[in-house]
Amino acid sequence: MRVCVIGTGYVGLVTGACLAHIGHHVICVDNNEEKVKLMKAGQSPIFEPGLSEIMTGAMQAGTLEFTTDIGGGVAHGEILFIAVGTPPLPTGESDTRYVEAVARSIGAHLDGGYKVIVNKSTVPIGSGDWVRMIVLDGIVERQKVLVGAGGGEVTTLESVPAFDVVSNPEFLREGCAVYDTFNPDRIVLGGSSSKAIAMMQELYAPIIERQYAEDKSLPPVPVLATDISSAEMIKYAANAFLATKISFINEVANICDRVGADVTQVAKGIGLDSRIGNKFLQAGIGWGGSCFPKDVSALIHTADDYGYDTHLLKAAVSVNQRQRLIAVEKLQQVLKILKGKTVGLLGLTFKPDTDDMRDAPALNLIEHLNRLGAKVKAYDPIVAQSGMRHGLTGVLVETDPERLADGCDALVLVTDWQQFRNLDYNKMASLMTNPVMIDGRNYLDREALQQAGFYYVGVGR
Ligand code: NAD
Ligand code: UDX
């Protein structure tokens, strides 16, 4: 099928590249010229395992193209994905201006045959109808320009190009985005047009039938076809549930710390109950990233707009805010005064295998430690590898773990990068003023660290 993906960030680029990999002809559009230049040269602007290989293969096969020309993309696609960002506004609600700009632009370029416009971005409930309205506005504006230039008649409803809007929320996780795209737990399609839903099912058929799955013997991927508002709500509810589950185990961890229980054992024990499940029960320094914080806030905001004061969701957020600074509390318990001390952060990104720093707990830690007068250094494999700095302030970014350890009074494991399991902790301890390890993800081998001479502190154990 002919596909156009507008917005080539974590979601758009992965979606575009994976759809091209399974044989669709995909044009990816972005208004960031630098990004498009990079992608045209076969390079991924983001770090995502397996993505570069998929991109290169599809580009060589001629199924994946990149452009800044939205008009060309819209003309090409029978299915048009909107995959631009919906970042949080200071109020907590979602900033939909990029979606609006793209929807208007689609309208301005819509011509010819029937098209399905897909909301892949996470958008507030009710956005399906709103996008439809903006697209129609775009069509009318274009017609006015054409009429003004003596190009034709004023648009009547009958002459509007045919299109439908479908909500198709994305559930991929950064760091395993390609895997998640080929191995989804479900595909959600919201819309009232059976023609549009059928086209979406055709688009995803190879994935639904597990042709690209790790385990091809699994039954087909469940497809939930529902109304647009429910599809939009599913996305928010899923993220809010997972974030709440983590806040729950973090709260349990804080109680464990006080009563002398081990939260990793508790998580194992409750996770064996199939009604609870063992996933998303890793206690630590809290959830971050580009989705959980903004989507939970947006859902709270939507509820507020409709006169419902959420209690559970607000509590999940407040537990998380406190949890992000749990490492500071633990540092104070061990080192007492932090002013004049040097703290080294192992990891900066909000989770491993991504270069994304959006709403990373490390940012709060850096700010708070600076405020308390501590000097902060950090080492992160992706930051070291790509040389990117994300405009980080208040932190000295080191190029390897041993330089990080040198002269530190304590280390804090912030991100559970796999390579942190196998560092030379004997050497690192010997380079530190004070070998203290706050394991913010309960990720390291406590005994091994203790043998290396570290005073080890976990979260809830
Ligand atoms: P992103 O910020 O990484 O990428 C957005 C892209 O859109 C950028 O490349 C930007 O240049 C481009 N863009 C902005 N305005 C444009 C325009 N007018 N025309 C063309 N391109 C434009 O965002 P993301 O992380 O990929 O998220 C996209 C959406 O998907 C968001 O709504 C997000 O909530 C949702 N989502 C994200 C994830 C995730 O893990 N990142 C997972 C599920 C859903
Ligand atoms: C999340 C959702 O999982 C995904 O379905 C959605 O599409 C986008 O948002 P992502 O943000 O990429 O994905 O990462 P995820 O693996 O969910 O982790 C989010 C945060 O929770 C990270 O900061 C992670 O460290 C933290 N986390 C996760 C925990 O603290 N404990 C856990 O048990 C799991």
Coordinates of C-alpha atoms and ligand atoms in Angstrom, one line a residue:
M1 CA 0.0 0.0 0.0
R2 CA 1.1 3.6 -0.4
V3 CA 1.8 5.2 2.9
C4 CA 2.8 8.7 4.1
V5 CA 4.1 9.2 7.6
I6 CA 4.2 12.8 8.8
G7 CA 6.6 13.4 11.7
T8 CA 9.6 11.2 11.8
G9 CA 10.6 11.0 15.5
Y10 CA 10.7 7.9 17.6
V11 CA 7.2 6.8 16.5
G12 CA 7.0 8.1 12.9
L13 CA 10.4 6.9 11.8
V14 CA 10.0 3.4 13.4
T15 CA 6.5 3.1 12.0
G16 CA 7.6 4.2 8.5
A17 CA 10.7 2.1 8.4
C18 CA 8.8 -1.0 9.7
L19 CA 5.9 -0.6 7.2
A20 CA 8.5 -0.2 4.4
H21 CA 10.3 -3.3 5.6
I22 CA 7.1 -5.4 5.2
G23 CA 6.7 -4.1 1.6
H24 CA 4.6 -1.0 1.7
H25 CA 5.8 2.0 -0.2
V26 CA 6.4 4.6 2.5
I27 CA 7.2 8.3 2.2
C28 CA 8.3 9.9 5.5
V29 CA 7.8 13.6 5.8
D30 CA 9.4 15.9 8.4
N31 CA 9.7 19.7 8.5
N32 CA 13.1 19.4 10.1
E33 CA 15.5 19.8 7.1
E34 CA 18.6 18.6 9.1
K35 CA 16.8 15.4 10.1
V36 CA 15.6 14.7 6.5
K37 CA 19.1 15.3 5.2
L38 CA 20.5 12.8 7.6
M39 CA 17.7 10.2 6.9
K40 CA 18.2 10.6 3.1
A41 CA 21.8 9.7 3.7
G42 CA 20.6 6.5 5.4
Q43 CA 21.3 7.6 9.0
S44 CA 18.9 7.5 11.8
P45 CA 18.6 10.7 13.8
I46 CA 17.7 8.6 16.9
F47 CA 19.3 5.7 18.6
E48 CA 17.0 2.7 18.5
P49 CA 18.3 -0.9 18.3
G50 CA 17.8 -2.4 14.9
L51 CA 16.3 0.7 13.3
S52 CA 19.3 1.6 11.1
E53 CA 19.4 -1.8 9.5
I54 CA 15.7 -1.8 8.8
M55 CA 16.0 1.7 7.3
T56 CA 18.9 0.8 5.1
G57 CA 17.3 -2.3 3.8
A58 CA 14.0 -0.6 2.9
M59 CA 15.8 2.3 1.3
Q60 CA 17.8 -0.1 -0.8
A61 CA 14.6 -1.9 -1.8
G62 CA 13.2 1.4 -2.8
T63 CA 10.2 1.2 -0.4
L64 CA 11.3 4.0 2.0
E65 CA 11.8 7.7 1.1
F66 CA 12.3 10.9 3.0
T67 CA 11.2 14.4 2.2
T68 CA 10.2 17.8 3.6
D69 CA 7.5 18.1 1.0
I70 CA 4.2 17.3 2.7
G71 CA 2.3 17.9 -0.5
G72 CA 4.2 15.2 -2.3
G73 CA 3.7 12.9 0.7
V74 CA 0.0 13.5 0.9
A75 CA -0.4 13.0 -2.9
H76 CA 1.5 9.6 -2.6
G77 CA -0.3 8.1 0.4
E78 CA -3.6 6.3 0.5
I79 CA -2.9 6.1 4.3
L80 CA -1.6 9.2 5.9
F81 CA -0.1 8.9 9.4
I82 CA 0.1 11.9 11.7
A83 CA 3.0 11.1 14.1
V84 CA 4.2 14.5 15.3
G85 CA 4.9 15.3 18.9
T86 CA 2.2 16.2 21.5
P87 CA 4.4 17.6 24.2
P88 CA 3.0 18.8 27.6
L89 CA 2.1 22.4 28.1
P90 CA 3.0 23.9 31.5
T91 CA -0.7 23.3 32.5
G92 CA -0.2 19.5 32.0
E93 CA -2.5 19.4 29.0
S94 CA -1.2 18.2 25.7
D95 CA 0.1 20.7 23.1
T96 CA -1.7 19.8 19.9
R97 CA -0.4 22.6 17.8
Y98 CA 1.8 20.3 15.7
V99 CA -1.1 17.9 15.0
E100 CA -3.2 20.9 14.0
A101 CA -0.5 22.2 11.6
V102 CA -0.2 18.8 10.0
A103 CA -4.0 18.3 9.7
R104 CA -4.4 21.7 8.1
S105 CA -1.6 21.0 5.7
I106 CA -3.1 17.6 4.8
G107 CA -6.4 19.4 4.0
A108 CA -4.6 22.0 1.9
H109 CA -3.0 19.2 -0.2
L110 CA -5.8 16.7 -0.2
D111 CA -6.8 15.8 -3.8
G112 CA -7.7 12.8 -5.8
G113 CA -8.9 9.5 -4.3
Y114 CA -10.1 8.4 -0.9
K115 CA -7.6 8.7 2.0
V116 CA -7.4 7.4 5.5
I117 CA -5.9 9.9 7.9
V118 CA -4.5 8.1 11.0
N119 CA -3.9 9.7 14.4
K120 CA -0.8 7.9 15.5
S121 CA 0.2 10.7 17.8
T122 CA -1.2 10.4 21.3
V123 CA -3.9 13.0 21.2
P124 CA -6.6 14.2 23.7
I125 CA -9.9 12.3 23.7
G126 CA -12.1 13.9 21.1
S127 CA -9.2 14.6 18.7
G128 CA -10.6 12.4 15.9
D129 CA -13.5 14.8 15.2
W130 CA -11.3 17.8 15.7
V131 CA -8.7 16.5 13.2
R132 CA -11.5 16.0 10.7
M133 CA -12.7 19.6 11.2
I134 CA -9.1 21.0 10.8
V135 CA -8.6 18.9 7.6
L136 CA -11.9 20.3 6.2
D137 CA -10.7 23.8 7.2
G138 CA -7.5 23.2 5.3
I139 CA -9.5 22.0 2.2
V140 CA -11.7 25.1 2.3
E141 CA -8.7 27.5 2.7
R142 CA -7.0 26.0 -0.3
Q143 CA -10.1 26.3 -2.4
K144 CA -10.3 30.0 -1.4
V145 CA -6.8 30.5 -2.6
L146 CA -7.6 28.7 -5.9
V147 CA -10.7 30.8 -6.4
G148 CA -8.8 34.0 -5.5
A149 CA -6.3 33.1 -8.2
G150 CA -9.1 32.5 -10.6
G151 CA -8.6 28.8 -10.4
G152 CA -12.1 27.4 -10.0
E153 CA -15.3 27.3 -8.1
V154 CA -15.9 27.7 -4.3
T155 CA -15.9 24.3 -2.5
T156 CA -19.2 22.7 -1.9
L157 CA -19.6 19.8 0.4
E158 CA -19.9 17.4 -2.5
S159 CA -16.6 18.5 -4.0
V160 CA -14.6 17.8 -0.8
P161 CA -12.1 14.9 -1.3
A162 CA -13.2 11.8 0.5
F163 CA -11.3 10.8 3.6
D164 CA -11.8 9.2 7.0
V165 CA -10.0 9.7 10.3
V166 CA -8.9 6.7 12.3
S167 CA -7.3 6.6 15.7
N168 CA -4.4 4.1 15.9
P169 CA -2.6 4.7 19.1
E170 CA 1.0 3.5 19.4
F171 CA 2.2 1.3 22.3
L172 CA 5.9 0.9 21.4
R173 CA 8.5 1.3 24.0
E174 CA 11.7 3.2 23.3
G175 CA 14.7 0.9 23.2
C176 CA 12.7 -2.0 21.8
A177 CA 10.6 0.0 19.3
V178 CA 11.3 -2.2 16.3
Y179 CA 10.7 -5.4 18.2
D180 CA 7.4 -3.9 19.6
T181 CA 6.3 -2.9 16.1
F182 CA 6.7 -6.5 14.8
N183 CA 5.5 -8.1 18.0
P184 CA 2.6 -6.0 19.3
D185 CA 0.3 -7.2 22.1
R186 CA -2.6 -5.7 20.2
I187 CA -3.6 -3.3 17.5
V188 CA -6.2 -0.7 18.3
L189 CA -8.2 0.9 15.5
G190 CA -10.8 3.6 16.4
G191 CA -13.2 4.9 13.8
S192 CA -16.7 4.6 12.4
S193 CA -15.8 3.9 8.7
S194 CA -15.6 0.2 7.9
K195 CA -13.8 1.0 4.7
A196 CA -11.0 2.8 6.7
I197 CA -10.8 0.1 9.3
A198 CA -10.5 -2.6 6.5
M199 CA -7.7 -0.6 4.9
M200 CA -5.8 -0.4 8.2
Q201 CA -6.2 -4.2 8.7
E202 CA -4.9 -4.8 5.2
L203 CA -1.9 -2.5 6.0
Y204 CA -1.1 -4.4 9.2
A205 CA -1.9 -7.9 7.8
P206 CA 1.7 -9.2 7.7
I207 CA 2.2 -8.1 11.3
I208 CA -1.2 -9.3 12.5
E209 CA -0.4 -12.7 10.9
R210 CA 3.0 -12.7 12.7
Q211 CA 5.0 -12.9 9.5
Y212 CA 7.7 -10.7 11.1
A213 CA 7.2 -11.8 14.7
E214 CA 9.9 -13.4 16.8
D215 CA 7.6 -16.3 17.5
K216 CA 5.7 -17.0 14.3
S217 CA 3.6 -19.8 15.9
L218 CA 1.7 -17.4 18.0
P219 CA -2.0 -16.8 17.2
P220 CA -2.7 -13.6 15.2
V221 CA -2.3 -10.3 16.9
P222 CA -5.7 -9.3 18.4
V223 CA -7.2 -6.3 16.6
L224 CA -9.6 -4.1 18.6
A225 CA -11.8 -2.1 16.3
T226 CA -13.7 0.4 18.3
D227 CA -15.0 4.0 18.3
I228 CA -12.5 6.8 18.1
S229 CA -12.9 8.1 21.7
S230 CA -12.4 4.7 23.2
A231 CA -9.3 4.1 21.1
E232 CA -7.9 7.5 22.3
M233 CA -8.8 6.7 25.9
I234 CA -7.1 3.2 25.6
K235 CA -3.8 4.9 25.0
Y236 CA -4.0 7.1 28.0
A237 CA -5.5 4.4 30.2
A238 CA -2.7 2.0 29.3
N239 CA 0.1 4.4 30.1
A240 CA -1.7 5.7 33.3
F241 CA -2.1 2.1 34.5
L242 CA 1.6 1.2 33.9
A243 CA 2.8 4.4 35.5
T244 CA 0.5 3.7 38.5
K245 CA 1.8 0.2 38.8
I246 CA 5.3 1.5 39.1
S247 CA 4.3 4.1 41.6
F248 CA 2.6 1.4 43.6
I249 CA 5.7 -0.8 43.8
N250 CA 7.8 2.3 44.6
E251 CA 5.5 3.1 47.5
V252 CA 5.9 -0.5 48.6
A253 CA 9.7 -0.2 48.3
N254 CA 9.7 2.9 50.6
I255 CA 7.8 0.9 53.2
C256 CA 10.2 -2.1 52.7
D257 CA 13.1 0.3 53.4
R258 CA 11.6 1.1 56.8
V259 CA 10.5 -2.4 57.8
G260 CA 13.6 -4.2 56.5
A261 CA 11.9 -6.2 53.7
D262 CA 13.3 -6.6 50.2
V263 CA 11.1 -5.2 47.5
T264 CA 12.7 -7.3 44.8
Q265 CA 11.4 -10.4 46.7
V266 CA 8.1 -8.8 47.3
A267 CA 7.7 -7.9 43.5
K268 CA 8.6 -11.5 42.7
G269 CA 6.1 -12.8 45.2
I270 CA 3.2 -10.6 44.1
G271 CA 4.1 -10.9 40.4
L272 CA 3.6 -14.6 40.4
D273 CA -0.1 -14.0 40.9
S274 CA -1.3 -14.0 37.4
R275 CA -3.9 -11.4 38.2
I276 CA -1.0 -9.0 39.0
G277 CA 1.6 -10.1 36.6
N278 CA 5.4 -9.7 37.0
K279 CA 6.0 -6.8 34.6
F280 CA 6.5 -3.1 35.6
L281 CA 7.2 -4.0 39.2
Q282 CA 10.8 -2.8 39.2
A283 CA 11.1 -0.3 42.0
G284 CA 13.6 2.5 41.6
I285 CA 14.0 6.2 41.1
G286 CA 10.7 6.6 39.3
W287 CA 9.3 6.7 35.8
G288 CA 10.3 9.2 33.2
G289 CA 10.4 9.6 29.4
S290 CA 8.4 11.3 26.8
C291 CA 5.2 9.4 27.5
F292 CA 4.3 8.4 31.0
P293 CA 4.7 11.9 32.7
K294 CA 2.9 13.8 29.9
D295 CA 0.2 11.3 29.3
V296 CA -0.8 10.9 32.9
S297 CA -0.8 14.7 33.3
A298 CA -2.9 15.0 30.2
L299 CA -5.5 12.5 31.4
I300 CA -5.7 14.3 34.8
H301 CA -6.3 17.5 32.8
T302 CA -9.0 16.0 30.6
A303 CA -10.8 14.6 33.7
D304 CA -10.6 18.1 35.3
D305 CA -12.0 19.6 32.1
Y306 CA -15.0 17.3 32.5
G307 CA -15.5 18.0 36.2
Y308 CA -13.8 14.9 37.6
D309 CA -11.1 15.3 40.1
T310 CA -8.8 12.3 39.8
H311 CA -7.3 11.0 43.1
L312 CA -5.4 7.8 42.1
L313 CA -3.7 9.4 39.1
K314 CA -2.6 12.5 41.0
A315 CA -1.3 10.2 43.8
A316 CA 0.7 8.2 41.2
V317 CA 2.3 11.4 40.0
S318 CA 3.1 12.7 43.5
V319 CA 4.7 9.3 44.5
N320 CA 6.8 9.6 41.3
Q321 CA 7.9 13.2 42.0
R322 CA 9.1 12.1 45.5
Q323 CA 10.7 9.0 44.2
R324 CA 12.8 10.9 41.7
L325 CA 14.7 12.4 44.7
I326 CA 14.9 9.2 46.7
A327 CA 18.6 8.9 45.7
V328 CA 19.3 12.3 47.3
E329 CA 17.7 11.2 50.6
K330 CA 19.8 8.1 50.5
L331 CA 23.0 10.1 49.8
Q332 CA 22.2 12.4 52.7
Q333 CA 21.7 9.4 55.0
V334 CA 25.2 8.1 54.1
L335 CA 27.2 11.2 53.4
K336 CA 25.2 13.7 55.6
I337 CA 26.3 17.0 54.1
L338 CA 26.3 17.1 50.3
K339 CA 27.7 20.6 49.9
G340 CA 31.2 20.2 48.5
K341 CA 30.8 16.5 47.7
T342 CA 31.1 15.0 44.3
V343 CA 28.4 12.7 43.0
G344 CA 28.7 10.6 39.9
L345 CA 25.7 9.5 37.9
L346 CA 25.8 6.2 36.0
G347 CA 23.4 6.8 33.2
L348 CA 21.4 9.9 32.2
T349 CA 18.7 8.7 29.8
F350 CA 15.3 7.8 31.2
K351 CA 15.8 4.2 30.4
P352 CA 18.5 2.1 28.6
D353 CA 18.9 1.6 24.9
T354 CA 17.6 5.0 24.0
D355 CA 19.2 8.5 23.6
D356 CA 16.0 10.1 24.8
M357 CA 16.4 12.5 27.7
R358 CA 12.9 13.9 27.8
D359 CA 11.7 14.1 31.4
A360 CA 14.5 11.8 32.6
P361 CA 14.8 11.5 36.4
A362 CA 18.5 12.3 36.0
L363 CA 17.5 15.9 35.2
N364 CA 15.8 16.3 38.6
L365 CA 18.6 14.7 40.4
I366 CA 21.2 17.0 38.8
E367 CA 19.2 20.1 39.6
H368 CA 18.6 19.0 43.2
L369 CA 22.2 18.0 43.9
N370 CA 23.4 21.3 42.5
R371 CA 21.0 23.1 44.7
L372 CA 22.5 21.3 47.7
G373 CA 26.0 22.4 46.7
A374 CA 27.2 19.0 45.3
K375 CA 29.3 18.7 42.2
V376 CA 27.7 16.4 39.7
K377 CA 29.5 14.3 37.1
A378 CA 27.9 11.7 34.8
Y379 CA 28.7 8.9 32.4
D380 CA 26.1 7.6 29.9
P381 CA 27.1 5.2 27.1
I382 CA 24.9 6.8 24.5
V383 CA 25.9 10.3 25.5
A384 CA 29.6 9.3 25.3
Q385 CA 29.0 7.5 22.0
S386 CA 27.2 10.2 20.1
G387 CA 28.8 13.2 21.9
M388 CA 25.3 14.6 22.3
R389 CA 24.8 16.8 25.3
H390 CA 21.1 17.6 25.2
G391 CA 21.9 21.0 26.5
L392 CA 22.7 19.5 29.9
T393 CA 23.7 22.0 32.5
G394 CA 25.1 21.6 36.0
V395 CA 26.8 18.3 35.2
L396 CA 30.2 17.4 33.9
V397 CA 29.8 14.6 31.3
E398 CA 32.7 12.1 31.4
T399 CA 33.7 9.8 28.6
D400 CA 34.1 6.6 30.6
P401 CA 33.0 5.0 33.9
E402 CA 36.5 5.1 35.5
R403 CA 36.9 8.8 34.8
L404 CA 33.5 9.2 36.4
A405 CA 34.5 7.3 39.5
D406 CA 37.7 9.3 39.9
G407 CA 37.3 11.6 43.0
C408 CA 33.6 10.8 43.6
D409 CA 32.2 10.6 47.1
A410 CA 29.3 8.4 45.8
L411 CA 27.9 7.0 42.6
V412 CA 24.2 6.8 41.8
L413 CA 23.0 4.2 39.2
V414 CA 20.3 6.1 37.4
T415 CA 19.8 4.1 34.2
D416 CA 19.9 0.3 34.0
W417 CA 22.2 0.1 30.9
Q418 CA 23.3 -3.5 30.6
Q419 CA 27.0 -2.6 30.4
F420 CA 26.8 -1.2 34.0
R421 CA 26.5 -4.8 35.2
N422 CA 30.1 -5.6 34.0
L423 CA 32.2 -2.5 34.9
D424 CA 35.4 -2.9 36.8
Y425 CA 34.0 -2.0 40.2
N426 CA 37.2 -2.9 42.0
K427 CA 39.1 -0.3 40.0
M428 CA 36.3 2.2 40.3
A429 CA 36.1 1.8 44.1
S430 CA 39.9 2.4 44.3
L431 CA 39.5 5.7 42.4
M432 CA 36.7 7.1 44.6
T433 CA 37.2 9.2 47.7
N434 CA 34.4 7.3 49.3
P435 CA 33.1 4.1 47.6
V436 CA 29.3 4.5 48.0
M437 CA 26.9 3.1 45.4
I438 CA 23.2 4.1 45.5
D439 CA 21.7 1.6 43.1
G440 CA 18.7 3.6 41.9
R441 CA 17.3 0.6 39.9
N442 CA 18.2 -2.3 42.1
Y443 CA 20.1 -3.5 39.1
L444 CA 23.6 -4.3 40.3
D445 CA 24.9 -7.4 42.1
R446 CA 24.9 -6.3 45.7
E447 CA 27.4 -8.9 46.9
A448 CA 29.8 -8.2 44.1
L449 CA 29.7 -4.5 44.8
Q450 CA 30.3 -5.1 48.5
Q451 CA 33.2 -7.3 47.7
A452 CA 34.6 -4.6 45.5
G453 CA 34.6 -2.4 48.6
F454 CA 31.4 -0.4 48.0
Y455 CA 28.9 0.6 50.6
Y456 CA 25.8 -0.5 48.7
V457 CA 22.3 1.0 49.1
G458 CA 19.4 -0.1 47.0
V459 CA 15.8 1.1 46.8
G460 CA 13.5 -0.9 49.1
R461 CA 16.0 -3.6 50.0
Ligands
NAD1 P1 9.3 13.3 18.4 O1 9.4 14.6 19.0 O2 10.5 12.3 18.5 O3 9.0 13.4 16.8 C1 8.1 14.3 16.2 C2 8.6 14.7 14.8 O4 7.6 15.4 14.2 C3 9.9 15.5 14.8 O5 10.8 14.9 14.0 C4 9.4 16.9 14.3 O6 10.4 17.5 13.5 C5 8.2 16.4 13.4 N1 7.3 17.5 13.1 C6 6.8 18.4 14.0 N2 5.9 19.2 13.3 C7 5.9 18.8 12.0 C8 5.2 19.3 10.9 N3 4.4 20.3 10.9 N4 5.4 18.6 9.7 C9 6.3 17.5 9.7 N5 6.9 17.1 10.7 C10 6.8 17.7 11.9 O7 8.0 12.6 18.9 P2 7.7 11.0 19.2 O8 8.4 10.6 20.5 O9 7.9 10.2 18.0 O10 6.1 11.1 19.5 C11 5.2 11.3 18.5 C12 3.8 11.0 19.1 O11 3.7 9.6 19.4 C13 3.5 11.8 20.4 O12 2.1 12.1 20.4 C14 3.8 10.8 21.4 O13 3.0 11.0 22.6 C15 3.3 9.5 20.8 N6 4.0 8.3 21.3 C16 5.4 8.3 21.5 C17 6.0 7.2 22.0 C18 7.5 7.2 22.3 O14 8.0 6.2 22.8 N7 8.2 8.2 21.9 C19 5.3 6.0 22.1 C20 3.9 6.0 21.8 C21 3.3 7.1 21.4
UDX2 C1 6.1 3.7 27.6 C2 5.1 2.6 27.4 O1 5.6 1.4 28.0 C3 4.8 2.3 25.9 O2 3.8 1.3 25.8 C4 4.2 3.7 25.3 O3 4.0 3.5 24.0 C5 5.3 4.8 25.6 O4 5.5 4.9 27.0 P1 8.7 4.0 27.3 O5 8.4 5.4 27.9 O6 9.5 4.0 26.1 O7 7.3 3.3 27.0 O8 9.4 3.1 28.3 P2 9.0 2.1 29.5 O9 9.8 0.9 29.3 O10 7.5 1.9 29.6 O11 9.5 2.8 30.8 C6 9.0 4.1 31.2 C7 9.7 4.5 32.5 O12 9.3 3.6 33.6 C8 11.2 4.4 32.5 O13 11.7 5.6 33.1 C9 11.5 3.2 33.2 O14 12.8 3.2 33.8 C10 10.4 3.2 34.3 N1 10.1 1.8 34.8 C11 9.6 0.9 33.9 C12 10.3 1.5 36.1 O15 10.7 2.4 36.9 N2 10.0 0.3 36.6 C13 9.5 -0.7 35.8 O16 9.2 -1.8 36.3 C14 9.3 -0.4 34.4

